[in-house]
Amino acid sequence: MRRRSLLAVPALLLLPNLARAQTAPAVVASFSILGDMLREIAGNRVRARTIAGANADAHTFQPRPSDAEALRGARLVVRNGLGFDGWFERMLRAGNYTGPQVVATTGITPRQMPAHSHGHSHGGGAAERRQNHSVGPRMVADPHAWQDLRHGVAYVRNIAQGLVRADAPNAGAYQAAAATYVTRLEALDGWVRAQIATVPEARRKVVTSHDAFGYFGAAYGIEFLAPQGISTEAEPSAADVARLIRLIREQNITAVFLENMGNPATLQRLAREAGVTVQGRLYADALSEPAGPAPSYEAMFRHNVGLMVAAMRGNPA
Ligand code: ZN
């Protein structure tokens, strides 16, 4: 298949538009946020395919045989790394994919978290203290680096570099699109900071389903609390939930949210028992459907920050 299309190139060069349509490289992204970045940088210069799509929980995602088919003839794949999309790596092995890979978190120093950190604060203090001892809970890299827009910029640069290598004739277009996109993300980062600055410091606390916002909290000065750790695979214990309910009451936390992926039951019960109203749905590890409130990486930040800021400023009961 591949050999045949290479042989066809000289003839197609006579028809540049047709050539582009027929030879646009296939690029496969593991999950929706990477798929959106890929589209922003590559536009229709590649045939982009995303495996774990809108509202999918990429921690526990199980690809189907038809997903693996997408790898056939792919010229580049894009994954998050840091243990987030291990199923995608297994899919690459199973599909005998040996082509180039972009690991979007390359060059980012990951936050370290206890493997099971249910219900603890994520200001970093406890985790960092523990890290300095030779014994203690097992530490793992927090994979949710995209929740800091400065890391999002690093993702974009890594993806652009991968595209430039995989499709050199379009290098200039990829670099130009990436530069424009980075400028927008940097402006959005400033907007996020300005929004959060309108919330009194003591009220910058948010409860959500799992520890997806460690990078967000560290970057933008919000304390996130969650009953579930950095992966959605492990269920929270009753003691963890009880401790979090106590914290919500003691600290009058009003910003309590569901996430767009996974089961809302634990968080709903927790909110009920703490006597607080769930303030909506944050987009954590996946984008929304195109018609939803967070169809792109940028829209996700605007949506999440808008909800968080309004809820944090809300009058405590
Ligand atoms: Zn997550």
Short mmCIF file of C-alpha atoms and ligand atoms in Angstrom, two decimals:
data_model
loop_
_atom_site.label_atom_id
_atom_site.label_comp_id
_atom_site.label_asym_id
_atom_site.label_seq_id
_atom_site.Cartn_x
_atom_site.Cartn_y
_atom_site.Cartn_z
CA MET A 1 0.00 0.00 0.00
CA ARG A 2 2.64 2.38 1.13
CA ARG A 3 5.05 1.51 -1.69
CA ARG A 4 2.36 2.01 -4.29
CA SER A 5 1.52 5.53 -3.04
CA LEU A 6 5.22 6.48 -3.08
CA LEU A 7 5.51 5.36 -6.69
CA ALA A 8 2.52 7.51 -7.52
CA VAL A 9 4.12 10.71 -6.24
CA PRO A 10 5.91 11.95 -9.40
CA ALA A 11 2.69 11.90 -11.42
CA LEU A 12 0.76 13.61 -8.65
CA LEU A 13 3.30 16.41 -8.40
CA LEU A 14 1.90 17.66 -11.70
CA LEU A 15 -1.41 18.21 -9.90
CA PRO A 16 -0.51 19.85 -6.60
CA ASN A 17 -4.04 20.12 -5.18
CA LEU A 18 -4.87 16.56 -6.00
CA ALA A 19 -1.49 15.50 -4.62
CA ARG A 20 -2.24 17.15 -1.32
CA ALA A 21 -5.63 15.50 -1.02
CA GLN A 22 -4.28 12.07 -1.82
CA THR A 23 -1.01 12.15 0.06
CA ALA A 24 -1.95 14.14 3.18
CA PRO A 25 -0.23 12.10 5.90
CA ALA A 26 -2.38 10.29 8.44
CA VAL A 27 -1.61 11.37 12.02
CA VAL A 28 -3.15 9.64 15.02
CA ALA A 29 -3.58 11.31 18.44
CA SER A 30 -4.33 9.30 21.57
CA PHE A 31 -6.95 11.62 23.13
CA SER A 32 -9.13 14.62 22.33
CA ILE A 33 -6.96 17.46 23.67
CA LEU A 34 -3.99 16.32 21.58
CA GLY A 35 -6.32 15.85 18.62
CA ASP A 36 -7.45 19.47 18.91
CA MET A 37 -3.86 20.77 19.12
CA LEU A 38 -3.01 18.69 16.08
CA ARG A 39 -5.90 20.23 14.13
CA GLU A 40 -4.89 23.74 15.17
CA ILE A 41 -1.33 23.24 13.90
CA ALA A 42 -1.91 21.04 10.88
CA GLY A 43 -5.38 22.03 9.66
CA ASN A 44 -6.25 19.91 6.64
CA ARG A 45 -2.61 19.25 5.78
CA VAL A 46 -2.92 15.96 7.63
CA ARG A 47 -5.68 13.43 8.00
CA ALA A 48 -6.01 13.64 11.78
CA ARG A 49 -7.64 10.87 13.79
CA THR A 50 -8.28 10.92 17.56
CA ILE A 51 -8.76 7.63 19.38
CA ALA A 52 -10.19 8.55 22.84
CA GLY A 53 -12.70 11.19 21.76
CA ALA A 54 -15.08 13.68 23.41
CA ASN A 55 -15.88 12.96 27.07
CA ALA A 56 -13.87 9.72 27.01
CA ASP A 57 -11.93 8.76 30.14
CA ALA A 58 -8.43 8.21 28.77
CA HIS A 59 -7.21 6.66 32.05
CA THR A 60 -9.37 3.61 31.53
CA PHE A 61 -9.93 3.76 27.77
CA GLN A 62 -10.07 0.46 25.91
CA PRO A 63 -9.45 0.75 22.17
CA ARG A 64 -11.51 -1.35 19.79
CA PRO A 65 -10.04 -3.25 16.83
CA SER A 66 -11.33 -0.49 14.52
CA ASP A 67 -9.23 2.03 16.50
CA ALA A 68 -6.09 -0.01 15.85
CA GLU A 69 -6.95 0.07 12.12
CA ALA A 70 -6.31 3.83 12.23
CA LEU A 71 -2.61 3.11 12.66
CA ARG A 72 -2.30 1.48 9.27
CA GLY A 73 -0.31 3.85 7.09
CA ALA A 74 -0.03 6.49 9.84
CA ARG A 75 3.00 8.68 9.38
CA LEU A 76 3.05 10.09 12.92
CA VAL A 77 1.38 9.41 16.27
CA VAL A 78 0.93 11.83 19.19
CA ARG A 79 0.52 10.73 22.81
CA ASN A 80 0.63 12.43 26.21
CA GLY A 81 3.06 10.15 28.07
CA LEU A 82 3.63 10.20 31.86
CA GLY A 83 1.53 7.04 32.17
CA PHE A 84 -1.70 8.71 30.99
CA ASP A 85 -2.30 6.85 27.76
CA GLY A 86 -0.53 3.53 28.32
CA TRP A 87 -3.31 1.78 26.37
CA PHE A 88 -2.23 3.79 23.31
CA GLU A 89 1.35 2.54 23.63
CA ARG A 90 0.01 -1.02 23.86
CA MET A 91 -2.09 -0.33 20.77
CA LEU A 92 1.02 0.86 18.89
CA ARG A 93 2.85 -2.33 19.82
CA ALA A 94 -0.10 -4.54 18.92
CA GLY A 95 -0.43 -2.73 15.57
CA ASN A 96 3.34 -3.05 14.90
CA TYR A 97 3.59 0.73 14.51
CA THR A 98 7.28 1.60 14.23
CA GLY A 99 7.01 5.15 12.85
CA PRO A 100 7.79 8.40 14.63
CA GLN A 101 5.99 9.35 17.87
CA VAL A 102 5.48 12.70 19.55
CA VAL A 103 5.32 12.44 23.34
CA ALA A 104 3.64 15.77 24.05
CA THR A 105 5.01 16.08 27.59
CA THR A 106 8.65 15.77 26.43
CA GLY A 107 10.77 18.36 28.24
CA ILE A 108 8.19 19.05 30.96
CA THR A 109 9.25 18.38 34.54
CA PRO A 110 6.29 16.42 35.92
CA ARG A 111 4.70 17.04 39.29
CA GLN A 112 5.12 14.07 41.58
CA MET A 113 2.09 12.87 43.53
CA PRO A 114 1.49 10.00 45.91
CA ALA A 115 0.04 7.13 43.89
CA HIS A 116 -3.02 7.26 46.15
CA SER A 117 -3.63 10.80 47.27
CA HIS A 118 -7.36 10.82 47.82
CA GLY A 119 -8.76 13.83 49.57
CA HIS A 120 -5.48 15.52 50.30
CA SER A 121 -4.67 19.09 49.50
CA HIS A 122 -2.61 19.63 46.37
CA GLY A 123 -0.72 22.74 47.26
CA GLY A 124 2.31 20.51 46.88
CA GLY A 125 3.52 20.84 50.47
CA ALA A 126 2.59 17.41 51.78
CA ALA A 127 3.62 15.65 48.61
CA GLU A 128 6.96 17.42 48.45
CA ARG A 129 7.69 16.80 52.12
CA ARG A 130 7.03 13.11 51.65
CA GLN A 131 9.19 13.02 48.57
CA ASN A 132 12.18 14.11 50.62
CA HIS A 133 12.02 10.97 52.75
CA SER A 134 13.27 7.65 51.53
CA VAL A 135 10.16 5.88 52.81
CA GLY A 136 6.54 6.83 52.27
CA PRO A 137 3.83 6.39 49.68
CA ARG A 138 4.88 5.47 46.17
CA MET A 139 5.23 8.64 44.09
CA VAL A 140 4.07 8.80 40.50
CA ALA A 141 4.23 11.49 37.82
CA ASP A 142 1.03 13.49 37.48
CA PRO A 143 0.13 13.18 33.78
CA HIS A 144 -2.35 16.14 33.54
CA ALA A 145 0.28 18.66 32.42
CA TRP A 146 -2.04 20.23 29.79
CA GLN A 147 -3.94 21.90 32.64
CA ASP A 148 -1.15 24.51 32.81
CA LEU A 149 -1.28 26.59 29.62
CA ARG A 150 2.48 27.11 29.68
CA HIS A 151 2.83 23.34 29.40
CA GLY A 152 0.19 23.48 26.66
CA VAL A 153 2.64 25.69 24.77
CA ALA A 154 5.30 22.99 25.19
CA TYR A 155 2.83 20.40 23.85
CA VAL A 156 2.20 22.59 20.78
CA ARG A 157 5.91 23.01 20.10
CA ASN A 158 6.53 19.26 20.45
CA ILE A 159 3.65 18.42 18.10
CA ALA A 160 4.77 21.04 15.57
CA GLN A 161 8.30 19.65 15.62
CA GLY A 162 6.96 16.14 15.00
CA LEU A 163 4.90 17.39 12.06
CA VAL A 164 7.86 19.26 10.59
CA ARG A 165 9.93 16.08 10.66
CA ALA A 166 7.16 13.84 9.35
CA ASP A 167 6.08 16.19 6.56
CA ALA A 168 9.00 18.47 5.69
CA PRO A 169 7.40 20.08 2.58
CA ASN A 170 4.81 21.74 4.85
CA ALA A 171 7.29 22.69 7.59
CA GLY A 172 6.77 26.42 7.14
CA ALA A 173 3.00 26.14 7.43
CA TYR A 174 3.23 24.05 10.61
CA GLN A 175 5.69 26.47 12.19
CA ALA A 176 3.56 29.50 11.31
CA ALA A 177 0.34 27.93 12.63
CA ALA A 178 2.08 26.82 15.81
CA ALA A 179 3.48 30.31 16.40
CA THR A 180 0.02 31.89 16.03
CA TYR A 181 -1.50 29.27 18.31
CA VAL A 182 1.20 29.77 20.97
CA THR A 183 0.52 33.53 20.95
CA ARG A 184 -3.16 32.81 21.64
CA LEU A 185 -2.36 30.35 24.44
CA GLU A 186 -0.04 32.87 26.08
CA ALA A 187 -2.79 35.50 25.97
CA LEU A 188 -5.25 32.98 27.42
CA ASP A 189 -2.80 32.26 30.24
CA GLY A 190 -2.85 35.97 31.10
CA TRP A 191 -6.67 36.01 31.00
CA VAL A 192 -6.83 33.03 33.38
CA ARG A 193 -4.56 34.81 35.86
CA ALA A 194 -6.60 38.02 35.65
CA GLN A 195 -9.83 36.11 36.25
CA ILE A 196 -8.48 34.28 39.28
CA ALA A 197 -7.09 37.51 40.69
CA THR A 198 -10.72 38.66 41.15
CA VAL A 199 -11.28 35.92 43.76
CA PRO A 200 -10.17 36.61 47.35
CA GLU A 201 -7.17 34.38 48.08
CA ALA A 202 -8.82 32.54 50.97
CA ARG A 203 -11.63 31.44 48.65
CA ARG A 204 -9.45 29.94 45.92
CA LYS A 205 -10.48 26.37 46.62
CA VAL A 206 -12.20 23.93 44.27
CA VAL A 207 -13.52 20.42 44.83
CA THR A 208 -13.68 18.12 41.83
CA SER A 209 -13.92 14.37 41.16
CA HIS A 210 -10.28 13.34 40.69
CA ASP A 211 -6.84 14.94 40.96
CA ALA A 212 -6.75 16.24 37.39
CA PHE A 213 -5.98 19.85 38.30
CA GLY A 214 -2.65 19.64 40.15
CA TYR A 215 -0.83 21.57 37.42
CA PHE A 216 -3.67 24.07 37.17
CA GLY A 217 -3.56 24.65 40.92
CA ALA A 218 0.21 25.09 40.97
CA ALA A 219 0.20 27.44 37.98
CA TYR A 220 -2.76 29.63 38.91
CA GLY A 221 -2.86 29.50 42.71
CA ILE A 222 -5.95 27.43 43.41
CA GLU A 223 -6.15 24.60 45.93
CA PHE A 224 -7.89 21.59 44.41
CA LEU A 225 -9.39 18.83 46.52
CA ALA A 226 -10.70 15.55 45.15
CA PRO A 227 -11.94 12.26 46.55
CA GLN A 228 -10.19 10.33 43.79
CA GLY A 229 -6.43 10.33 43.03
CA ILE A 230 -4.59 11.16 39.82
CA SER A 231 -6.04 8.17 38.01
CA THR A 232 -9.74 7.39 37.81
CA GLU A 233 -8.93 3.68 38.08
CA ALA A 234 -8.93 3.53 41.90
CA GLU A 235 -12.14 4.22 43.84
CA PRO A 236 -11.98 6.58 46.83
CA SER A 237 -12.38 5.11 50.31
CA ALA A 238 -15.24 6.06 52.63
CA ALA A 239 -12.71 7.66 54.99
CA ASP A 240 -11.35 9.86 52.19
CA VAL A 241 -14.85 10.99 51.24
CA ALA A 242 -15.71 11.71 54.91
CA ARG A 243 -12.54 13.78 55.34
CA LEU A 244 -13.33 15.83 52.26
CA ILE A 245 -16.91 16.47 53.44
CA ARG A 246 -15.49 17.77 56.71
CA LEU A 247 -13.11 20.08 54.84
CA ILE A 248 -15.88 21.47 52.63
CA ARG A 249 -17.96 22.33 55.69
CA GLU A 250 -15.10 23.73 57.78
CA GLN A 251 -13.77 25.91 54.98
CA ASN A 252 -17.14 26.88 53.45
CA ILE A 253 -16.04 25.66 50.03
CA THR A 254 -18.69 26.56 47.45
CA ALA A 255 -16.88 25.59 44.25
CA VAL A 256 -17.80 21.92 43.92
CA PHE A 257 -17.80 20.36 40.45
CA LEU A 258 -18.38 17.19 38.51
CA GLU A 259 -16.09 16.27 35.65
CA ASN A 260 -17.14 15.50 32.12
CA MET A 261 -15.76 11.97 32.11
CA GLY A 262 -16.73 9.11 34.34
CA ASN A 263 -19.25 8.40 37.03
CA PRO A 264 -20.71 11.39 38.92
CA ALA A 265 -22.15 9.31 41.80
CA THR A 266 -19.37 9.80 44.39
CA LEU A 267 -19.18 13.55 43.88
CA GLN A 268 -22.96 13.97 43.96
CA ARG A 269 -23.23 12.03 47.22
CA LEU A 270 -20.33 13.98 48.67
CA ALA A 271 -21.95 17.31 47.79
CA ARG A 272 -25.28 16.22 49.22
CA GLU A 273 -23.72 15.14 52.49
CA ALA A 274 -21.64 18.32 52.72
CA GLY A 275 -24.77 20.39 52.07
CA VAL A 276 -23.39 22.14 48.97
CA THR A 277 -24.71 22.46 45.42
CA VAL A 278 -22.72 21.00 42.54
CA GLN A 279 -21.87 24.03 40.39
CA GLY A 280 -21.57 22.28 37.04
CA ARG A 281 -19.12 20.22 35.09
CA LEU A 282 -15.43 20.92 34.56
CA TYR A 283 -13.69 19.52 31.49
CA ALA A 284 -10.70 17.71 32.90
CA ASP A 285 -9.22 14.99 30.71
CA ALA A 286 -11.33 15.26 27.56
CA LEU A 287 -13.04 17.89 25.44
CA SER A 288 -16.78 18.13 24.82
CA GLU A 289 -18.61 17.26 21.64
CA PRO A 290 -18.30 20.02 18.98
CA ALA A 291 -21.63 21.57 20.06
CA GLY A 292 -20.74 21.41 23.78
CA PRO A 293 -19.12 24.08 25.95
CA ALA A 294 -15.51 22.85 25.59
CA PRO A 295 -14.94 21.65 22.03
CA SER A 296 -11.33 22.91 21.95
CA TYR A 297 -8.40 23.19 24.36
CA GLU A 298 -8.85 26.96 24.50
CA ALA A 299 -12.64 26.73 24.99
CA MET A 300 -12.03 24.22 27.79
CA PHE A 301 -9.99 26.78 29.74
CA ARG A 302 -12.51 29.56 29.18
CA HIS A 303 -15.36 27.31 30.29
CA ASN A 304 -13.58 25.86 33.33
CA VAL A 305 -12.24 29.20 34.56
CA GLY A 306 -15.58 30.94 34.06
CA LEU A 307 -17.34 28.30 36.16
CA MET A 308 -14.65 28.10 38.84
CA VAL A 309 -14.36 31.85 39.34
CA ALA A 310 -18.13 32.35 39.65
CA ALA A 311 -18.42 29.42 42.09
CA MET A 312 -15.45 30.46 44.22
CA ARG A 313 -16.82 33.99 44.52
CA GLY A 314 -20.31 32.66 45.37
CA ASN A 315 -21.71 33.55 48.76
CA PRO A 316 -20.83 30.85 51.27
CA ALA A 317 -23.87 29.42 52.98
ZN ZN B 1 -7.20 12.32 34.95
#
